């Protein structure tokens, strides 16, 4: 057996420090980035404009469509992303818990 993850499953993890649920994915095909975002409840309304305002210059905003019968899949946003996009918009996970080790 190859041990491959079945199609349609969601690669969720937990932050080792604060235990918040995270969605961790490689996004892109040619030049992929590994994104770590907080995984909100499905009914949470997270519009694009507040996410863009909360992001820093070095932080990307991801679009998370929740489509029926499909696994969660982050999408890139760009300068032409529609401001009234109905999907959830997420920034990278920022852990608020202080580390418990010195190294």
mmCIF file of N, CA, C and O in Angstrom, residues 15-20 38 92-99:
data_model
loop_
_atom_site.group_PDB
_atom_site.id
_atom_site.type_symbol
_atom_site.label_atom_id
_atom_site.label_comp_id
_atom_site.label_asym_id
_atom_site.label_seq_id
_atom_site.Cartn_x
_atom_site.Cartn_y
_atom_site.Cartn_z
ATOM 1 N N UNK A 15 -2.299 23.695 15.752
ATOM 2 C CA UNK A 15 -1.096 24.452 16.085
ATOM 3 C C UNK A 15 -0.477 23.812 17.322
ATOM 4 O O UNK A 15 -1.173 23.559 18.301
ATOM 5 N N UNK A 16 0.830 23.524 17.318
ATOM 6 C CA UNK A 16 1.430 22.871 18.480
ATOM 7 C C UNK A 16 1.420 23.740 19.734
ATOM 8 O O UNK A 16 1.438 23.225 20.839
ATOM 9 N N UNK A 17 1.353 25.048 19.592
ATOM 10 C CA UNK A 17 1.391 25.923 20.762
ATOM 11 C C UNK A 17 -0.011 26.230 21.291
ATOM 12 O O UNK A 17 -0.296 26.030 22.459
ATOM 13 N N UNK A 18 -0.908 26.726 20.425
ATOM 14 C CA UNK A 18 -2.226 27.168 20.905
ATOM 15 C C UNK A 18 -3.331 26.159 20.626
ATOM 16 O O UNK A 18 -4.458 26.342 21.050
ATOM 17 N N UNK A 19 -3.040 25.084 19.892
ATOM 18 C CA UNK A 19 -3.978 24.008 19.571
ATOM 19 C C UNK A 19 -5.149 24.459 18.707
ATOM 20 O O UNK A 19 -6.170 23.786 18.628
ATOM 21 N N UNK A 20 -5.026 25.600 18.048
ATOM 22 C CA UNK A 20 -6.085 26.065 17.145
ATOM 23 C C UNK A 20 -6.123 25.164 15.913
ATOM 24 O O UNK A 20 -5.083 24.720 15.430
ATOM 25 N N UNK A 38 -5.927 29.649 10.005
ATOM 26 C CA UNK A 38 -6.909 29.189 10.984
ATOM 27 C C UNK A 38 -8.112 28.664 10.227
ATOM 28 O O UNK A 38 -8.547 29.259 9.248
ATOM 29 N N UNK A 92 -2.592 34.205 7.179
ATOM 30 C CA UNK A 92 -1.781 33.180 7.825
ATOM 31 C C UNK A 92 -2.044 33.127 9.326
ATOM 32 O O UNK A 92 -2.358 34.138 9.956
ATOM 33 N N UNK A 93 -1.903 31.954 9.895
ATOM 34 C CA UNK A 93 -2.107 31.749 11.330
ATOM 35 C C UNK A 93 -1.066 32.529 12.117
ATOM 36 O O UNK A 93 0.129 32.443 11.836
ATOM 37 N N UNK A 94 -1.517 33.304 13.066
ATOM 38 C CA UNK A 94 -0.644 34.044 13.973
ATOM 39 C C UNK A 94 -0.903 33.508 15.374
ATOM 40 O O UNK A 94 -1.921 33.823 15.978
ATOM 41 N N UNK A 95 0.012 32.706 15.886
ATOM 42 C CA UNK A 95 -0.174 32.090 17.188
ATOM 43 C C UNK A 95 -0.041 33.137 18.292
ATOM 44 O O UNK A 95 0.903 33.933 18.289
ATOM 45 N N UNK A 96 -0.974 33.145 19.211
ATOM 46 C CA UNK A 96 -0.958 34.110 20.305
ATOM 47 C C UNK A 96 -0.366 33.531 21.586
ATOM 48 O O UNK A 96 -0.185 34.253 22.558
ATOM 49 N N UNK A 97 -0.059 32.266 21.594
ATOM 50 C CA UNK A 97 0.489 31.618 22.776
ATOM 51 C C UNK A 97 2.002 31.752 22.793
ATOM 52 O O UNK A 97 2.659 31.518 21.784
ATOM 53 N N UNK A 98 2.543 32.094 23.948
ATOM 54 C CA UNK A 98 3.996 32.196 24.086
ATOM 55 C C UNK A 98 4.600 30.791 24.044
ATOM 56 O O UNK A 98 3.998 29.835 24.546
ATOM 57 N N UNK A 99 5.772 30.641 23.437
ATOM 58 C CA UNK A 99 6.405 29.321 23.393
ATOM 59 C C UNK A 99 6.740 28.822 24.797
ATOM 60 O O UNK A 99 7.044 29.605 25.685
#
